[in-house]
Coordinates of N, CA and C in Angstrom, one line a residue:
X1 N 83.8 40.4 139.0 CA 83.1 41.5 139.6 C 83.4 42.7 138.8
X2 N 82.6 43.6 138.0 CA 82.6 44.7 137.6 C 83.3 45.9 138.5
X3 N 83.7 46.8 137.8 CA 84.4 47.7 139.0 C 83.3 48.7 139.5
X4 N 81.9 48.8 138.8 CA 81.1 49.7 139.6 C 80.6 49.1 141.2
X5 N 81.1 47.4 141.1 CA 80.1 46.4 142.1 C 81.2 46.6 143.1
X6 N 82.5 46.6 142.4 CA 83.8 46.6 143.3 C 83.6 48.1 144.1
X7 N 83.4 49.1 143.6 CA 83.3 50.7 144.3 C 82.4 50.5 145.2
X8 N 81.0 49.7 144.6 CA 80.2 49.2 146.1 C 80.7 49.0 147.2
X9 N 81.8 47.9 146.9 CA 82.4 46.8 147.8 C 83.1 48.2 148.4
X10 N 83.6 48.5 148.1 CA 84.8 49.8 148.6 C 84.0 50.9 149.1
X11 N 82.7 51.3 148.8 CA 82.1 52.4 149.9 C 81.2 51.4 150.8
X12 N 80.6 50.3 150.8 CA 80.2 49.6 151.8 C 81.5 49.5 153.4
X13 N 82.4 49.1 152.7 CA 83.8 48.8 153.6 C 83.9 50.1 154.2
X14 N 84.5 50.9 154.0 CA 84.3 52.4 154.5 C 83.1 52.8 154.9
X15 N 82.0 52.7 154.7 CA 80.8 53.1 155.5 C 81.0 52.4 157.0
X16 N 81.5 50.9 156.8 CA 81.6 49.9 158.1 C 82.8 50.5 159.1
X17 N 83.7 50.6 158.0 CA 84.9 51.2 159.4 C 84.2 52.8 160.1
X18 N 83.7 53.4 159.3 CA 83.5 54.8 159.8 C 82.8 54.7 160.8
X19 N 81.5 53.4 160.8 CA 80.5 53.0 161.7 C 81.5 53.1 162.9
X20 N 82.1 51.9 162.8 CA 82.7 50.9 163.8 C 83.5 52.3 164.5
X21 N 84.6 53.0 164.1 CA 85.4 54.1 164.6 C 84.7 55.2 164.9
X22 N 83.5 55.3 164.4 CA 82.6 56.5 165.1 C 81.9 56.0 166.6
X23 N 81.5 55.0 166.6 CA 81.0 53.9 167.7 C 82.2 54.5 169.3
X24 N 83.5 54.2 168.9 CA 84.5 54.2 170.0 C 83.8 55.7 170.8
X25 N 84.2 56.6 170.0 CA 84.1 58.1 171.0 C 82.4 58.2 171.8
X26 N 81.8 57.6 171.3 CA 80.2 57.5 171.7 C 80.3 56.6 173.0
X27 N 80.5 55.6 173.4 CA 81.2 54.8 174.4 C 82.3 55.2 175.1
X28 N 83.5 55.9 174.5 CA 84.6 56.4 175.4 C 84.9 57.7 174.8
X29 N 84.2 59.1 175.1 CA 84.6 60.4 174.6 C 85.9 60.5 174.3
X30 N 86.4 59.5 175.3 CA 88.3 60.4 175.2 C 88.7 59.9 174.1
X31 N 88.1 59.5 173.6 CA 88.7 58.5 172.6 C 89.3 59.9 171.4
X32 N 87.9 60.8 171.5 CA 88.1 61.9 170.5 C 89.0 62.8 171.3
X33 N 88.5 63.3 172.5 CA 88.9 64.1 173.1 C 90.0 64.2 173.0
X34 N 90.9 63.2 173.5 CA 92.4 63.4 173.8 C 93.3 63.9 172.6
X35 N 93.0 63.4 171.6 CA 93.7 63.8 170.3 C 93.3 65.5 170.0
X36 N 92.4 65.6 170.2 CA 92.1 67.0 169.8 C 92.5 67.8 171.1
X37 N 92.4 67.5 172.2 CA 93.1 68.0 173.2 C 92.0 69.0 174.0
X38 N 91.0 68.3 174.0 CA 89.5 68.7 174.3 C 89.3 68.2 175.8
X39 N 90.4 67.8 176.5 CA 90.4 67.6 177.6 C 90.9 68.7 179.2
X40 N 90.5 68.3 180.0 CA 91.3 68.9 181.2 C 92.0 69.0 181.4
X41 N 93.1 69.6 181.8 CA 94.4 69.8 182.5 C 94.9 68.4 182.9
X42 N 94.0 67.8 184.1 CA 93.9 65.8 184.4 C 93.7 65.4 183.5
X43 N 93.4 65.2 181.9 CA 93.2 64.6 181.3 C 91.2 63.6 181.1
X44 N 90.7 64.8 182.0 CA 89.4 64.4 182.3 C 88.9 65.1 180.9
X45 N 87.4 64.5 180.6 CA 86.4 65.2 179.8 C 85.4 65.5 180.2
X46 N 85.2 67.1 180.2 CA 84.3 67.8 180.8 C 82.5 67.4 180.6
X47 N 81.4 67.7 181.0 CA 80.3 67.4 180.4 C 80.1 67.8 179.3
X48 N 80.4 69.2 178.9 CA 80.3 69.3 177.1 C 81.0 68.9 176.5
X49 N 81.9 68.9 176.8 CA 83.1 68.1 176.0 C 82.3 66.5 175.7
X50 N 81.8 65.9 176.8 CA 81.7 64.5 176.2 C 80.3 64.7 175.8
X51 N 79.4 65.9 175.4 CA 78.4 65.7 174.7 C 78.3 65.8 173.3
X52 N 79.2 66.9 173.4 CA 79.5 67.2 171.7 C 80.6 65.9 171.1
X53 N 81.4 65.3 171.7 CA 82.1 64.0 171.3 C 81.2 62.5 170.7
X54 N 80.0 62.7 171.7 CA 79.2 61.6 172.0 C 77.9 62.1 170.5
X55 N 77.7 63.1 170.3 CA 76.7 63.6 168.7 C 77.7 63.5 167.6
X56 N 78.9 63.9 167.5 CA 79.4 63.9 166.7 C 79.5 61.9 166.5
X57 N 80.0 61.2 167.3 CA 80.5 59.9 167.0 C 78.8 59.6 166.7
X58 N 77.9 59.6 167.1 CA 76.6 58.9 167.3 C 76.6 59.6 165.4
X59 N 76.5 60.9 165.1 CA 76.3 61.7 163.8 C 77.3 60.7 162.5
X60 N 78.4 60.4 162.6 CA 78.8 59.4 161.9 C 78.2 57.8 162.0
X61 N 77.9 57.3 163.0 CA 77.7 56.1 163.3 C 76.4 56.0 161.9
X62 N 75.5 56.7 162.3 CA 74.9 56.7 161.0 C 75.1 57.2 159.7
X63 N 75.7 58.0 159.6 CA 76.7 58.1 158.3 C 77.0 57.1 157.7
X64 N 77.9 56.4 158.5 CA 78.7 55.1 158.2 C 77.5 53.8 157.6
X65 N 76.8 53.7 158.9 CA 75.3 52.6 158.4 C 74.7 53.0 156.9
X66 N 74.7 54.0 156.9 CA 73.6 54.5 155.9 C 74.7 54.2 154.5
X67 N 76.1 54.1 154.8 CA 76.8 54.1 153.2 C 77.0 52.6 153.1
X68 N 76.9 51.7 154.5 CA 76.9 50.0 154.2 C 75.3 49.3 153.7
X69 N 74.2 50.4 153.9 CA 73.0 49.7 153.4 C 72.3 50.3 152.8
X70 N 72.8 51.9 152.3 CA 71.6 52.6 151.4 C 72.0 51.6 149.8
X71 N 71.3 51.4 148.9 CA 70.7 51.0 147.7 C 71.7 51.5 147.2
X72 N 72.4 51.1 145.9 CA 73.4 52.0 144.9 C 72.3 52.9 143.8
X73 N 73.1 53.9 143.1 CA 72.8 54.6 143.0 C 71.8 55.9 143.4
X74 N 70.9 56.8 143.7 CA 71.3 58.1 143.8 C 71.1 58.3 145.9
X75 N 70.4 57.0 146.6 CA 70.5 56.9 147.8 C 72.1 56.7 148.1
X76 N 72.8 55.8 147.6 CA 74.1 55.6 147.9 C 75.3 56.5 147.8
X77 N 74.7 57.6 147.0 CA 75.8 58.8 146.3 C 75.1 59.8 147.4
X78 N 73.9 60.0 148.0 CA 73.8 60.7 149.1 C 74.1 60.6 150.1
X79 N 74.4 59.1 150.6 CA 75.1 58.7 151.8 C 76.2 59.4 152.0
X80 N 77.8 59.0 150.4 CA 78.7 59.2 150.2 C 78.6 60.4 150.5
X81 N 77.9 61.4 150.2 CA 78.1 63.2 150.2 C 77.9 63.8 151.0
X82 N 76.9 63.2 152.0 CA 76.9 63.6 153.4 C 78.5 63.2 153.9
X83 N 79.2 62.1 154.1 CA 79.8 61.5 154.9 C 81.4 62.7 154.0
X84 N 81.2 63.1 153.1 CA 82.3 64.2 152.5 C 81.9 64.7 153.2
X85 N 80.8 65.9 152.9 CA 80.2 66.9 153.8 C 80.9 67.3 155.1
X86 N 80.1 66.0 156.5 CA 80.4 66.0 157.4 C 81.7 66.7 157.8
X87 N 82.8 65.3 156.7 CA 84.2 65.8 157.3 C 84.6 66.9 157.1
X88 N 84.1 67.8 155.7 CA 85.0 68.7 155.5 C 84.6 70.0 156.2
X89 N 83.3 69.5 157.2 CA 83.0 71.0 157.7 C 83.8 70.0 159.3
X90 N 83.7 69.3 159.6 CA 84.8 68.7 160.4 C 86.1 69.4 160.6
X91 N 86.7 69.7 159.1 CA 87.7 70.1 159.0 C 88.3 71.7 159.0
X92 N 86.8 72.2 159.0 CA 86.9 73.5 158.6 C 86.4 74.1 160.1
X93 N 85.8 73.3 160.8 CA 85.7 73.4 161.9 C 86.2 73.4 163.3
X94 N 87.1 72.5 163.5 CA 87.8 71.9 164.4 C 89.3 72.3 163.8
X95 N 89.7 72.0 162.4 CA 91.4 73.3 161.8 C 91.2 74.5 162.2
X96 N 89.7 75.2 162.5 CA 90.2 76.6 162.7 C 89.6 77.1 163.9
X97 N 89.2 76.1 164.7 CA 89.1 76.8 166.1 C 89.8 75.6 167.6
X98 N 90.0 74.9 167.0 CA 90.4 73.9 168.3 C 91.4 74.7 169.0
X99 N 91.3 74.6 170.2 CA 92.4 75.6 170.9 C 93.5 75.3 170.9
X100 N 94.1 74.2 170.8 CA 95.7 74.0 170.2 C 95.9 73.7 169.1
X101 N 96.9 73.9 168.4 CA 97.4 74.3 167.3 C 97.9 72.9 166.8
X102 N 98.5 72.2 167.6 CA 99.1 70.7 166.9 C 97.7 69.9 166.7
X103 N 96.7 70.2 167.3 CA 95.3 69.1 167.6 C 94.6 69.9 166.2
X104 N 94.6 71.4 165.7 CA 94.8 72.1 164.2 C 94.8 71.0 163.5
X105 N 96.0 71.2 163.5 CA 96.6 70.9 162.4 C 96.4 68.9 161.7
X106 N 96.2 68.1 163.3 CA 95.7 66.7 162.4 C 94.7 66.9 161.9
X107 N 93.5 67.3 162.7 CA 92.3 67.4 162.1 C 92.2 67.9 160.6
X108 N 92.8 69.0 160.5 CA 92.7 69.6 158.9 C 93.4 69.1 158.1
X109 N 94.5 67.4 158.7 CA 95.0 66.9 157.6 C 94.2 65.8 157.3
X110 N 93.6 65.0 158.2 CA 93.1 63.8 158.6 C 91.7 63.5 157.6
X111 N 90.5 65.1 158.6 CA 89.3 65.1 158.0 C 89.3 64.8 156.4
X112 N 89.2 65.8 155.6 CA 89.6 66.1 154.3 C 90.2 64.6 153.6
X113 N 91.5 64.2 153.9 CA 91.9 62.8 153.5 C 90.7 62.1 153.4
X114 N 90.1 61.9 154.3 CA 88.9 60.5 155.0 C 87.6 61.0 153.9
X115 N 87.7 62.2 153.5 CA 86.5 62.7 152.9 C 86.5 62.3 150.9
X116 N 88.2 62.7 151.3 CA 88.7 62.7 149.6 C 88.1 60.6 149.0
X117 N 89.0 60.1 150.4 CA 88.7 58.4 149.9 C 87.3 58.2 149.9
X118 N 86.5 58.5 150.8 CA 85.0 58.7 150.5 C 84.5 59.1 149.0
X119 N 84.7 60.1 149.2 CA 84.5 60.4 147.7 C 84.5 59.9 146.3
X120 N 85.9 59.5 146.6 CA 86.4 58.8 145.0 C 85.2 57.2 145.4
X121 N 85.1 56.8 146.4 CA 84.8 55.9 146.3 C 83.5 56.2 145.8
X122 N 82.5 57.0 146.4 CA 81.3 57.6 145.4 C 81.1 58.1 144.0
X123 N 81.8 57.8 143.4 CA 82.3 58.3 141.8 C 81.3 58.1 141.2
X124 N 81.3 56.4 141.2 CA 81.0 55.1 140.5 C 79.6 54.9 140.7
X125 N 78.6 55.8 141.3 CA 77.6 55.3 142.0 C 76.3 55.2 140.2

């Protein structure tokens, strides 16, 4: 296997997980919620809270599809750049206004990381 076929193999696979892990919060808000701390006092999720949870996961879900079945080359490097994109306004988003400070701070480590391996994986396109 060539290594450009292999970087396929490697942004296909990450488009799939991103699918699959974007899928959870769309089906169970808390899934996002609780980590980011986007919940109630009870540990409930409010109605906006689970709508903005439920666009955001649904907004990757196709991200993710679109980087396991867009064509290589210049559709598959746009997949890839959205799916950077996304996170890094993810990160610039949710690091500087989430209302607690520890739920900050994963997100602006987390996003960014997930964007960087995306990326490199789009190199090769």
């Amino acid at each position: 296997m060539s290594e450009k076929s292999r970087s396929v193999v490697a942004t296909r696979v990450l488009g799939a997980v991103t699918a699959v892990y974007s899928a959870a919060p769309v089906v169970s808000p808390r899934v996002l919620a609780k980590p980011t701390r986007l919940t109630t006092s009870r540990g409930a999720v409010s109605a906006p809270v689970r709508t903005l949870v439920a666009a955001i996961g649904a907004r990757d879900v196709a991200i993710g599809t679109a980087m396991m079945l867009a064509k290589p080359g210049g559709s598959l490097r746009a997949a890839v750049m959205t799916r950077v994109a996304a996170d890094l306004a993810d990160a610039a988003v949710f690091g500087l206004t989430l209302p607690d400070h520890t739920a900050r701070r994963k997100v602006a480590a987390f996003a960014p990381c997930w964007a960087a391996l995306c990326g490199v994986s789009g190199l090769r396109r």
